[in-house]
N, CA, C and O of each residue as an XYZ file, in Angstrom:
532
protein
N     110.229    140.014    110.866
C     110.229    138.631    111.295
C     108.807    138.068    111.299
O     108.584    136.921    110.911
N     107.855    138.879    111.738
C     106.474    138.426    111.775
C     105.962    138.130    110.364
O     105.239    137.154    110.163
N     106.333    138.966    109.381
C     105.892    138.748    108.000
C     106.439    137.427    107.457
O     105.739    136.700    106.752
N     107.687    137.127    107.788
C     108.293    135.876    107.337
C     107.554    134.691    107.943
O     107.283    133.699    107.267
N     107.233    134.810    109.232
C     106.525    133.740    109.919
C     105.153    133.501    109.290
O     104.753    132.354    109.096
N     104.433    134.571    108.972
C     103.113    134.444    108.353
C     103.239    133.827    106.962
O     102.444    132.964    106.589
N     104.234    134.265    106.198
C     104.437    133.724    104.849
C     104.773    132.236    104.901
O     104.269    131.457    104.092
N     105.618    131.841    105.846
C     105.965    130.432    105.988
C     104.752    129.599    106.384
O     104.556    128.494    105.878
N     103.943    130.133    107.290
C     102.735    129.415    107.708
C     101.792    129.210    106.528
O     101.233    128.127    106.356
N     101.615    130.250    105.714
C     100.742    130.140    104.543
C     101.285    129.119    103.556
O     100.518    128.345    102.984
N     102.590    129.107    103.348
C     103.205    128.146    102.427
C     103.015    126.720    102.926
O     102.745    125.820    102.130
N     103.151    126.500    104.230
C     102.975    125.162    104.785
C     101.541    124.677    104.629
O     101.310    123.502    104.345
N     100.579    125.573    104.812
C      99.178    125.206    104.631
C      98.934    124.816    103.179
O      98.243    123.833    102.915
N      99.496    125.578    102.224
C      99.332    125.267    100.809
C      99.926    123.910    100.477
O      99.285    123.115     99.789
N     101.133    123.623    100.946
C     101.775    122.336    100.686
C     100.958    121.205    101.295
O     100.755    120.178    100.649
N     100.486    121.375    102.525
C      99.689    120.335    103.182
C      98.411    120.064    102.391
O      97.984    118.915    102.279
N      97.799    121.113    101.843
C      96.583    120.943    101.064
C      96.845    120.123     99.809
O      96.051    119.246     99.470
N      97.937    120.392     99.120
C      98.261    119.668     97.892
C      98.437    118.183     98.174
O      97.944    117.360     97.403
N      99.118    117.814     99.242
C      99.411    116.410     99.502
C      98.295    115.658    100.221
O      98.283    114.427    100.202
N      97.377    116.350    100.843
C      96.304    115.632    101.529
C      95.067    115.462    100.656
O      94.147    114.742    101.045
N      95.016    116.098     99.493
C      93.838    115.991     98.636
C      94.224    115.669     97.194
O      93.898    116.439     96.290
N      94.914    114.545     96.956
C      95.370    114.261     95.599
C      94.251    114.027     94.597
O      94.457    114.258     93.405
N      93.074    113.579     95.028
C      92.001    113.324     94.075
C      91.377    114.615     93.569
O      90.664    114.588     92.566
N      91.619    115.748     94.228
C      91.078    117.010     93.763
C      91.632    117.359     92.383
O      90.984    118.084     91.628
N      92.807    116.860     92.045
C      93.422    117.116     90.749
C      93.584    115.804     89.980
O      94.597    115.601     89.311
N      92.618    114.938     90.070
C      92.716    113.624     89.427
C      92.923    113.769     87.926
O      92.292    114.597     87.269
N      93.814    112.950     87.406
C      94.118    112.994     85.972
C      93.641    111.736     85.245
O      93.779    111.638     84.026
N      93.084    110.782     85.979
C      92.489    109.613     85.354
C      93.370    108.399     85.197
O      92.956    107.422     84.573
N      94.579    108.426     85.746
C      95.449    107.269     85.546
C      95.855    106.600     86.853
O      95.816    107.182     87.936
N      96.245    105.343     86.682
C      96.906    104.592     87.741
C      98.355    104.476     87.294
O      98.636    104.008     86.191
N      99.278    104.907     88.160
C     100.699    104.911     87.806
C     101.483    103.980     88.707
O     101.226    103.883     89.907
N     102.444    103.298     88.109
C     103.347    102.389     88.808
C     104.756    102.724     88.336
O     104.962    103.025     87.160
N     105.730    102.672     89.251
C     107.114    102.963     88.891
C     107.976    101.712     88.994
O     107.812    100.901     89.905
N     108.894    101.571     88.049
C     109.818    100.448     87.929
C     111.068    100.745     88.755
O     111.734    101.753     88.516
N     111.399     99.882     89.726
C     112.553    100.131     90.594
C     113.881     99.971     89.856
O     114.890    100.521     90.297
N     113.908     99.239     88.753
C     115.168     98.987     88.050
C     115.655    100.194     87.262
O     116.852    100.481     87.240
N     114.724    100.907     86.610
C     115.144    102.031     85.777
C     114.374    103.317     86.045
O     114.599    104.317     85.363
N     113.471    103.314     87.022
C     112.717    104.515     87.369
C     111.590    104.852     86.407
O     110.936    105.883     86.564
N     111.350    104.001     85.411
C     110.299    104.268     84.427
C     108.935    104.326     85.110
O     108.655    103.581     86.048
N     108.105    105.224     84.616
C     106.736    105.352     85.110
C     105.806    104.724     84.080
O     105.870    105.048     82.894
N     104.950    103.832     84.535
C     103.974    103.184     83.663
C     102.597    103.712     84.045
O     102.163    103.534     85.183
N     101.905    104.360     83.107
C     100.584    104.938     83.346
C      99.515    104.111     82.648
O      99.692    103.672     81.511
N      98.400    103.906     83.348
C      97.302    103.115     82.806
C      96.003    103.890     82.980
O      95.649    104.283     84.092
N      95.295    104.106     81.876
C      94.023    104.816     81.902
C      92.844    103.855     81.846
O      91.709    104.242     82.125
N      93.106    102.627     81.494
C      92.093    101.581     81.468
C      92.624    100.377     82.223
O      93.656    100.463     82.888
N      91.928     99.258     82.124
C      92.406     98.029     82.762
C      93.724     97.602     82.130
O      93.962     97.842     80.946
N      94.576     96.967     82.927
C      95.901     96.551     82.456
C      96.113     95.069     82.752
O      96.490     94.723     83.871
N      95.881     94.182     81.777
C      96.117     92.756     82.004
C      97.587     92.441     82.264
O      97.927     91.373     82.775
N      98.449     93.384     81.906
C      99.882     93.305     82.215
C     100.339     94.717     82.556
O      99.830     95.687     81.995
N     101.292     94.839     83.467
C     101.831     96.153     83.803
C     103.033     96.513     82.927
O     103.793     97.425     83.252
N     103.198     95.797     81.824
C     104.270     96.107     80.882
C     105.635     96.041     81.541
O     105.938     95.088     82.259
N     106.464     97.061     81.298
C     107.809     97.058     81.867
C     107.814     97.233     83.382
O     108.863     97.118     84.016
N     106.653     97.510     83.965
C     106.568     97.636     85.424
C     106.088     96.345     86.092
O     105.958     96.301     87.316
N     105.823     95.296     85.309
C     105.409     94.005     85.867
C     106.515     93.436     86.749
O     107.661     93.296     86.321
N     106.154     93.113     87.969
C     107.083     92.532     88.960
C     108.311     93.391     89.230
O     109.341     92.885     89.677
N     108.203     94.698     88.957
C     109.299     95.625     89.267
C     108.790     96.859     90.003
O     109.537     97.820     90.187
N     107.526     96.843     90.426
C     106.908     98.025     91.022
C     107.460     98.332     92.409
O     107.616     97.441     93.243
N     107.754     99.619     92.638
C     108.160    100.040     93.977
C     107.381    101.263     94.456
O     107.510    101.658     95.615
N     106.582    101.861     93.589
C     105.703    102.978     93.938
C     104.416    102.830     93.133
O     104.414    102.256     92.044
N     103.305    103.364     93.690
C     102.084    103.463     92.895
C     101.291    104.678     93.316
O     101.457    105.195     94.421
N     100.420    105.130     92.415
C      99.527    106.254     92.689
C      98.221    106.019     91.938
O      98.215    105.905     90.712
N      97.124    105.947     92.671
C      95.806    105.869     92.052
C      95.300    107.298     91.905
O      94.791    107.890     92.857
N      95.443    107.834     90.719
C      95.009    109.197     90.444
C      93.815    109.190     89.487
O      93.674    110.055     88.623
N      92.961    108.176     89.677
C      91.789    108.028     88.823
C      90.745    109.096     89.076
O      90.694    109.694     90.151
N      89.920    109.325     88.080
C      88.828    110.286     88.212
C      87.744    109.710     89.113
O      87.415    108.528     89.010
N      87.185    110.539     90.001
C      86.116    110.055     90.870
C      84.915    109.590     90.032
O      84.467    110.300     89.132
N      84.413    108.418     90.332
C      83.214    107.917     89.664
C      82.612    106.818     90.535
O      83.277    106.267     91.412
N      81.379    106.521     90.285
C      80.704    105.486     91.052
C      81.030    104.124     90.456
O      80.651    103.829     89.323
N      81.731    103.297     91.219
C      82.019    101.942     90.784
C      83.237    101.773     89.900
O      83.431    100.700     89.330
N      84.074    102.812     89.767
C      85.225    102.651     88.866
C      86.452    103.469     89.273
O      87.300    103.736     88.423
N      86.578    103.869     90.520
C      87.734    104.693     90.880
C      88.703    104.008     91.848
O      89.678    104.623     92.280
N      88.451    102.769     92.183
C      89.389    101.972     92.979
C      90.196    101.094     92.022
O      89.761    100.814     90.905
N      91.357    100.672     92.467
C      92.196     99.771     91.670
C      92.324     98.447     92.408
O      92.570     98.415     93.614
N      92.153     97.354     91.669
C      92.514     96.035     92.190
C      93.874     95.715     91.576
O      93.980     95.494     90.370
N      94.906     95.692     92.407
C      96.265     95.392     91.963
C      96.507     93.905     92.194
O      96.497     93.441     93.334
N      96.724     93.156     91.108
C      96.795     91.693     91.167
C      98.220     91.154     91.180
O      99.135     91.746     90.610
N      98.378     90.033     91.836
C      99.638     89.298     91.881
C      99.986     88.716     90.512
O     101.152     88.725     90.118
N      98.988     88.210     89.783
C      99.230     87.557     88.492
C      98.779     88.391     87.303
O      98.012     89.343     87.446
N      99.267     88.018     86.133
C      98.811     88.652     84.893
C      97.347     88.294     84.648
O      96.835     87.311     85.185
N      96.689     89.102     83.835
C      95.286     88.861     83.468
C      94.365     88.779     84.679
O      93.402     88.011     84.681
N      94.661     89.575     85.715
C      93.799     89.696     86.901
C      93.662     88.384     87.652
O      92.575     88.047     88.120
N      94.747     87.647     87.772
C      94.707     86.367     88.483
C      95.429     86.462     89.816
O      96.263     87.341     90.034
N      95.092     85.542     90.692
C      95.699     85.483     92.014
C      95.095     86.500     92.962
O      94.065     87.114     92.682
N      95.759     86.656     94.081
C      95.300     87.580     95.116
C      95.465     89.022     94.634
O      96.210     89.294     93.692
N      94.755     89.940     95.299
C      94.871     91.349     94.924
C      94.837     92.239     96.156
O      94.514     91.797     97.259
N      95.177     93.497     95.940
C      95.076     94.538     96.959
C      94.184     95.624     96.389
O      94.338     96.008     95.230
N      93.258     96.118     97.185
C      92.365     97.192     96.770
C      93.009     98.541     97.102
O      93.415     98.781     98.239
N      93.095     99.405     96.109
C      93.734    100.713     96.278
C      92.678    101.795     96.068
O      92.161    101.938     94.960
N      92.348    102.562     97.112
C      91.314    103.584     96.993
C      91.797    104.799     96.190
O      92.997    104.972     95.976
N      90.859    105.630     95.752
C      91.218    106.822     94.991
C      92.169    107.720     95.784
O      92.006    107.912     96.989
N      93.155    108.258     95.089
C      94.083    109.197     95.702
C      95.234    108.572     96.460
O      96.150    109.286     96.869
N      95.220    107.264     96.664
C      96.276    106.638     97.468
C      97.607    106.608     96.719
O      97.681    106.245     95.545
N      98.651    107.003     97.444
C     100.029    106.948     96.965
C     100.792    106.107     97.974
O     100.692    106.353     99.176
N     101.549    105.125     97.516
C     102.321    104.291     98.444
C     103.630    103.882     97.786
O     103.742    103.801     96.563
N     104.613    103.628     98.640
C     105.920    103.211     98.156
C     106.531    102.147     99.040
O     106.210    102.033    100.223
N     107.409    101.379     98.449
C     108.040    100.246     99.126
C     108.788    100.659    100.389
O     108.747     99.946    101.391
N     109.462    101.789    100.354
C     110.294    102.169    101.496
C     109.476    102.760    102.637
O     109.829    102.591    103.804
N     108.385    103.452    102.311
C     107.541    104.043    103.353
C     106.526    103.049    103.914
O     106.171    103.128    105.090
N     106.053    102.110    103.082
C     105.057    101.118    103.500
C     105.506     99.720    103.079
O     104.870     99.110    102.219
N     106.572     99.205    103.656
C     107.116     97.914    103.211
C     106.199     96.723    103.477
O     106.383     95.671    102.864
N     105.229     96.853    104.360
C     104.398     95.716    104.744
C     103.131     95.517    103.932
O     102.321     94.660    104.285
N     102.922     96.274    102.854
C     101.692     96.096    102.071
C     101.714     94.757    101.345
O     102.712     94.388    100.726
N     100.599     94.036    101.430
C     100.518     92.697    100.825
C      99.272     92.568     99.949
O      98.352     93.382    100.023
N      99.267     91.541     99.134
C      98.052     91.147     98.422
C      97.181     90.470     99.477
O      97.469     89.349     99.896
N      96.130     91.140     99.902
C      95.390     90.692    101.083
C      93.963     90.215    100.806
O      93.189     90.007    101.741
N      93.610     90.041     99.538
C      92.267     89.562     99.193
C      92.366     88.444     98.160
O      93.230     88.465     97.283
N      91.473     87.473     98.278
C      91.452     86.356     97.331
C      90.820     86.839     96.028
O      89.751     87.449     96.036
N      91.486     86.562     94.916
C      91.017     87.014     93.609
C      89.821     86.237     93.091
O      89.524     85.136     93.554
N      89.138     86.835     92.119
C      87.932     86.230     91.549
C      88.268     85.065     90.626
O      87.489     84.115     90.537
N      89.404     85.112     89.939
C      89.736     84.080     88.936
C      90.444     82.895     89.576
O      89.799     81.909     89.933
N      91.749     82.979     89.722
C      92.480     81.797     90.207
C      92.843     81.896     91.677
O      93.852     81.343     92.114
N      92.031     82.591     92.427
C      92.093     82.504     93.868
C      93.241     83.112     94.610
O      93.520     84.306     94.501
N      93.916     82.257     95.381
C      94.800     82.760     96.426
C      96.288     82.769     96.082
O      97.104     83.015     96.970
N      96.671     82.514     94.851
C      98.093     82.609     94.507
C      98.590     84.011     94.851
O      97.986     85.001     94.440
N      99.667     84.098     95.589
C     100.229     85.382     95.984
C      99.636     85.982     97.246
O     100.093     87.033     97.695
N      98.621     85.338     97.835
C      97.971     85.869     99.036
C      98.991     86.075    100.145
O      99.801     85.193    100.430
N      98.944     87.245    100.767
C      99.820     87.671    101.865
C     101.273     87.894    101.453
O     102.124     88.113    102.316
N     101.573     87.845    100.166
C     102.914     88.219     99.706
C     102.975     89.731     99.551
O     101.951     90.378     99.333
N     104.170     90.293     99.661
C     104.332     91.731     99.475
C     103.892     92.134     98.067
O     104.079     91.378     97.113
N     103.310     93.323     97.944
C     102.949     93.804     96.613
C     104.172     94.346     95.878
O     104.179     94.431     94.650
N     105.198     94.708     96.629
C     106.371     95.345     96.022
C     107.162     94.351     95.187
O     107.578     93.294     95.662
N     107.355     94.722     93.936
C     108.091     93.921     92.950
C     107.373     92.604     92.641
O     107.993     91.649     92.171
N     106.074     92.558     92.905
C     105.279     91.345     92.682
C     103.999     91.579     91.891
O     103.325     90.609     91.546
N     103.638     92.812     91.592
C     102.366     93.087     90.917
C     102.479     92.851     89.416
O     103.494     93.177     88.801
N     101.418     92.277     88.830
C     101.469     91.940     87.409
C     100.310     92.499     86.582
O     100.419     92.573     85.358
N      99.202     92.894     87.219
C      98.080     93.453     86.461
C      97.241     94.340     87.379
O      97.357     94.277     88.603
N      96.391     95.171     86.763
C      95.559     96.100     87.535
C      94.236     96.322     86.812
O      94.180     96.397     85.585
N      93.174     96.425     87.605
C      91.837     96.606     87.037
C      91.081     97.656     87.851
O      91.110     97.638     89.082
N      90.402     98.574     87.148
C      89.546     99.552     87.818
C      88.317     98.836     88.370
O      87.816     97.884     87.772
N      87.839     99.311     89.522
C      86.688     98.673     90.148
C      85.993     99.672     91.064
O      86.449    100.802     91.244
N      84.896     99.233     91.628
C      84.258    100.003     92.676
C      84.939     99.690     93.998
O      85.924     98.951     94.017
N      84.439    100.236     95.109
C      85.039     99.923     96.410
C      85.100     98.413     96.623
O      84.133     97.700     96.352
N      86.237     97.933     97.108
C      86.396     96.490     97.272
C      86.391     96.109     98.748
O      86.514     94.930     99.082
């Protein structure tokens, strides 16, 4: 019984390590999932459109490579980096059901406040790599 307990404890520590340090295994992409068909859209560079995940996003993961000035994501309400945005730090994973209150909470550089304080879920249209925002 003691051996089982020790093995279970070790397994739990391993699982906790994997989920608390996602940037340790960064693969360089920002991923968004489409709630309509479950499709995963991966972006390794800036995305003026989220393609089939535009306005259908229900999950995201910033799995970008650590770098100075380029590992955060600005997730925009509008296409071509317009409207309000939300800053997503490296390693962050979020979903509509676990974090329903996430909003576009910053005024964008281009066309300002369109979408400000609206939910990001099923409303995101573009994404750009940036430094800390």
